[in-house]
Structures are given as structure tokens and as C-alpha cells.
Amino acid sequence: MIYRCFLLLFLLNSCIVQAQDARTGKNSLSCMVINNQSQPVIGATAILFSSNKQVATIVTDSNGIAVFKNVSPSSCTITVSHSSYQMASTPSFNFPQSSSVQVILQPAAMTLDNVSVNAKKPLIKIAEGKTIINVGASVTNSGTTVLDVLEKSPGVTVDKNGGIALQGKAGVLVMIDDKPTYLSGADLNNLLSSMSSAQVDVIELMTSPPAKYDASGNAGIINIKTKKSKVKGFNGSLTVTPSQGKYPKENTSLVMNYRTGKYNMFLNYSFNAIKYMTDLYALRTYYDRNGNITAKLDQPTYFSGTYYNNTVKTGVDYFAGSKTTLGMVLGGTVIHRNGSGDATATWLNAANGIDSAISTYSTNDVHFKNGSINLNLRHTINKQQDIAVDVDGLMYSITSDQHFNNQLLAAGGYSDASKGSIPTTLKIFTAKADHILHWNKNTTLSSGIKTSHINTDNTAAYQNYDGNNWQEDYGKSNHFLYKENIQAVYSSIETKQKHWSMQAGLRYEYTSYNAHQLGNVLQKDSSFSRNYNSLFPSGYISYAVDSINTFTLTVGKRIDRPPFQSLNPFTYIINKYTYQTGNPYIVPQYSWNIELSHQYKELLTTTVSYSIIKNYFSQLFLTDTVTGLLYYSQGNVGHTHNLGFSAMLNVAPAHWWSFTFQALFNHKELRGFNGIVDFYSDINQLNLNMNNQFSFAQKYTGEISGFYTTKARNDLQEKLYPTGQLSLGVSRPVLKKKGTLRMSVRDIFFTNAMEGLTQFTSATEYFILHRDTRVVAVSFTYRFGKSFKTIKRSSGGAGDEMERVGNG
């Protein structure tokens, strides 16, 4: 009943604005952009070079036409790019002798013979409120994982625990093919750090998503879109990437698609085998009430191991008619991660004399399994209305087996051992329906409804070895059940009037959950529940001063719900002196985000942003001065204010050189209470990101890219020190352009360390962490198959939907 009520109250949706036909005049140069099926390409970016200098940038209209006005007589070249196609350039021509040219774009997955175009996709593009990163356009992405790519993406930072921040703000909703992963923390890190970037087409960064997206993610949404071919016939590609850091790594990726008649079928498969290492050093210093040092704990630790990832995704689309498309997508991931750690914890007195030392050998065996199914329907009711329905089922099975062996390094020293088995099961069901009404050529109304149901079953079973037998450790063991339901409706309107374009949306979400911690002989059975709801307004208003200057104001409210595991009050052993615990009292955090941006052509985008987060999530660190144990958890600590300034430059100094640079400055203030004392911290941090792409010797493409981050802070009590990396790469086509050979070197100077200082109530801990980031990779891609030329025919209002492959 709630759905019907809200559907009557909210009628909305997001719009497609029809542009006016371009009219050429004196001193005007017209460029028509079409695809390989002679259809106009809307929204392509056309860059005009006059005498090898970039002079103008225009986006193609609804007829696929870009008109450059007030062009001076000269030798000209036009380069055209679009996220779904390969970049193409015209041969050099003289204006005004030639005042009208045509560019044919080929689908991104294709490389055709006898086509004299510069087949290269732009690395970064800003469109429709998104920053779109074309993963395959960067040579240095060869042999990387998705987490590696995110770490060097503009505005994205990754901390030592795998936490992801966007534009200097923590709390990001990570999606794969428009579907939330429903994972966080170590589980999300395991997925992204073992997922090959060869599977990925583009990564979309959205700091202010519209109302049709889930309201989760205070910082916004990172949407990882995997490869899907749109070409008719049978086609595909095979990529093999061996690489070598301190340890070897290997990735193989296969993408296949077959489209004929009313059917489209696809299969993506990836295998990733990586041997990894983590070299961690931590020095914990304890203080008395007067600030004098009482003891130190020196903790060098070396982790190493292997993980294997097998991922498959397959699906079929059936075009039931010109107005209806039915689809089914199946997916699965199997990850096995097996590692060990060697650590020595040395207790020092105030004079740095050794009191005692304990050696710890640990093993951790993780099995990660995921299965998913998506059923979808796209239907055009009439010329004005479209509907879309998606039903998804998703299941995760995650098992972690830990073993710790501790030995006192002294004459007559003791040894003890403990082990833990931590199986987790997540079952997720979602269903949603969206309706689009094209009110007129300039206005679109959108509305939708969504329901999601999540069940988790998490067990932590610990045992201690008494010298003869394994005994249950009921003080740490736990069995936690959690059920969560989220109901949502949304509505939005988008319109364009002359120089103005506007979008306003409202989303309502109602959340309820029930948690049950089963008791044992030492712990009582307990349960807790909560329900809450909120409205999430969002929207933007944009004003085009002229053809080259646009101002946009964006406002939105978002939410971060506590991760399932964070609500579980169980103990997770990090090492002998460090434990992690959950917090059943944590509540959602809410944020308001506002941005004002100015875009000059496609050349320069500058942004001023401000956000405030209430009930801010932060890691909490508590120390036991008697035992020396450190407990860390997560809790609501107060408020966070974030003032940001950013500038992104995207320029082609020459026709053979493209340069992208972003600078992001954030001033953060964090105020809160950590359970013992009031805390206040602030920081000014700067993130720099640059990428240079070069074309040389006709067949080669080179790249120099890197990033640098100054001191930063995402948590109330933890400060991160500067870090960065520099990478090089080169590629060239082979086998008559059916293949591509790439070679890259990442983190050349081995500077991408994670270093920082954590402050506790009566202690501090300095840490520095090195991973196997300096890697040489050689990648070979072979494209096979044949695409069929077809006669253009009308597909009605559902043309875009019929062109989609794998709607999951």
C-alpha cells in the first residue's frame, strides 16, 4: 500500500534534453558525427585544432552536428570523442575551402582495418554530472586491479584499511554495473583488490547523484561498469597480462558477444593470480597523565600470500519487438586468499631498553564466493513514456580461518596458540521499477520505486590451545544475525529553457532492521532493532553564459548506514595486542553537500564545494593501560565540515599530446567525543593528479601519469602522511590492428607507501605500510570476430534500450 500512495504523491524522472538544430553561417565550420551504422552520435565532444592549436570545443546536438563559429582561414583538424566510441580525427583540411566535414566513430571494442582514424578514447570526460574514467585509455592500467585504478583516479584516495574517499570525503557507495555491492571494509577491499581492471570499461565518479540512485554514500557513488559489446555479429577480445613486482602476478580476461536477430548474448570471464606482500611497521608509545613516556611497543610485521580470482558474467537480451526488451544476467565470483604473517612485538621501557619480546606467526585463509541473477524489462509505452523493471538476487559466502601462534623470546619462555573460524553469509533481494515521461522536448519527469531485503548470518568461533587440547573461547566467540529492509520511492523533473537547465528530485527511504546476538555459556542472548526514515532532496541548476562558459550549482542530501559488521559487537583478532570490535549503538550519518562549478569549454572545470556530516563515522581507539591491548571500533563522534576547491584541466597542447591535471584542496574540521574526551582536529590537504598521453612514430602511444597527496585525515584520531606514485607506459597496435601490445611500470620510485600517526587517549602509534606496488607489466590484447553491417531501421522510443547489452 505504501508504494501506491507514494506513486500517487510522486511523479517524476530524469530527462533527456533535446538540443536545437545547429544553423551554420558565415565563417562557420560544420562537423557531422555518425557511427558505423550511419546514425547520428549525440553528445560527442568535437575539438577543433587550427594550425596545430586547440581553438574550440563543441558538443554535438540531437542531429550529431557540431558547429564552430568565427573560424579563421587555416589548416584544420577535428578530433571527436565519445565514451561509447573510439576517438577519431579528420585528416588535415583547409578552411574555408572545406566548410563541412564528416567523422565516423567506431564502437569502442572494435578496431577495423583500412580506417584512417586515431583510435583512442579520452582518459577522462566530464558529462551529465559524472567524471567518467575510461580505464582502457590508460596504458599504465595494464595488469592492475580495480582498487589500483581507483587509487590513482582524480579525487579518489584509499587508506591503509582499504577505505575509499571521494573528493576528500569518506563514505562512498561502490556499485558494479549500477548495482550496489552491499560490501564494506575488508570484504569490499578483498573484492576490488582481486578484480582485474581488464574487466572494466569505465568508472563513473558521482559526487551528487540524482534521485534515481540510492541515497547511500555521503561522498557520492563510484560506479564500476564492466565491458559490454554493442556490435552486431560475433566479436570479442582476449587479454593476457603477466607482471612482476617483488612477486609475480598474472591476469587473463576474455570478453565475447554474439548478436543476431532478436537475441544478444555475452560472456565475460577473468582469472587473476597474484602473490602479494605487506610490510608493516608500527611503533606504539604509551604516556602517563603528565605526558611522560612509560613504555613502547615496537611491532614490525610482514604479510605475504596469494589470491586467485575467477569471475564470470553472462547474459542474454531478447528484443521482443521494437518497444520491448527482456534480459537475464548471471554472475559469479570465487576468490581464494591464503596468507601468513611474521611479527615480533618488543616491549621497551622509557629508556628504550628491552623488557620482553613476543614472536607471532599467523595464517589467514579466506574463501569468498558470490552469485547473482538479474531479470530485467525495458518497454516503451508510447512516444512519451518508458518503463523499466529490474529484479535482482545476490548471495555472498565468505569464510575466514585464522590461526595465531605466540612465543615469548626468552629463556623458559611460554608459547600459546589460538584460532578462529569466521563464516559469513549475505542474502540480498532487490526489485525496482522506473517510469519516464517525456513531457515535451525540453522536460522529462521520472519516478520510481525500490525495495531491498538483506539477511546476514555471521559466526565467530574462537578456540585457545591449552597445551593438549583446543578449548572454546566463549569470551570472544559470537553468532550474529541481522535483517534489514529498505523501501524507497523517488521523483524528479529535469528541464531546459534557453540558457538554463534544471533538475530537482526527491527520494524517500524507510529503513528497518532487527539484529540478534545469540548467547553462549559466558554471554547473554541479546537483540536490538531500529527503524528510521528520511527525505533526500537533490538537484542542480545550470546557466550557460555563452557557448564556452557554464555555471552549475548542485545540492543534495545523503546518508551512510552502518556496515552490517560494524553493528556486530563481536571481537576480531588483528594480533596479540590489537583487537577490533563492533558497535551495536552506531546510527546513520547524514550529510548535506553543495557544489558550485564553472566549466570553460571542455578545457577547464573549477569547483567550490562544502559539506557537513552529522553523526560522523570515525574509528575509535581505546587502550587498556594494564594489559597494553588496543581496541578499535567505529562510532558516531560528532560533526565534520569539509570545504573544497578543485580545478581540472584537460588540454591538448599539440595534436600528438593530451594532458589532464587535477588539483583538489580540502580544509577539514572534525569535532567529536570518542567516549572518554572531546576531540577536535583539522587539516589542510591537497591531492594532485596528472596524466600525459603521447602519440609518436605513427603507431605508438606513451603515457606518463602520477598522483601526490599531502598530509590527510579521514578519521578523528588518525593523520596520514604524504604519499604518491609515478608511472610510465607505452603501447602499439600489432597484427594489422587486431592486437595491442602494452608495457608499463607503476610506482617507479616505490613511493606509494601508507604512513601516518594514530592518537589514542594515553598513547600514540606511528605506522608505515608498504605493498608490492612497483610492478612491471606486459599486456597483449587480441580482438577477434566479425561485425555485420545492417540497414538502419526504426526502433521506436526504446532504441537505446535495444542497443544495451547485459542490462544487469
Tab-separated table of C-alpha atoms in Angstrom, residues 90 95 99 120 144 158 162 181 243 264 428 436 494 525 541 546 585 621 627 641 649 761 765 774 800:
chain	number	residue	atom	x	y	z
A	90	THR	CA	39.810	14.041	-39.505
A	95	PHE	CA	39.122	26.190	-44.191
A	99	SER	CA	33.442	24.106	-44.540
A	120	LYS	CA	41.985	6.377	-28.832
A	144	THR	CA	46.195	-3.602	-12.331
A	158	VAL	CA	42.442	4.845	-0.493
A	162	GLY	CA	41.083	-0.098	2.003
A	181	THR	CA	27.917	-4.351	-3.902
A	243	SER	CA	53.500	-8.765	-14.478
A	264	ASN	CA	22.117	-10.694	-27.923
A	428	ILE	CA	20.080	-9.919	-0.800
A	436	ILE	CA	9.890	8.077	-17.588
A	494	GLU	CA	14.524	17.896	-15.483
A	525	ASP	CA	21.495	-13.621	24.368
A	541	ILE	CA	20.622	24.482	-11.769
A	546	ASP	CA	27.578	31.536	-23.815
A	585	TYR	CA	24.736	1.576	19.064
A	621	PHE	CA	40.779	3.683	19.547
A	627	THR	CA	47.383	-5.210	29.505
A	641	HIS	CA	32.943	20.203	7.970
A	649	LEU	CA	42.494	20.993	-16.798
A	761	THR	CA	43.719	8.663	24.872
A	765	GLU	CA	51.058	4.830	17.201
A	774	ARG	CA	56.318	-1.238	-8.055
A	800	ASP	CA	18.700	2.996	-26.571
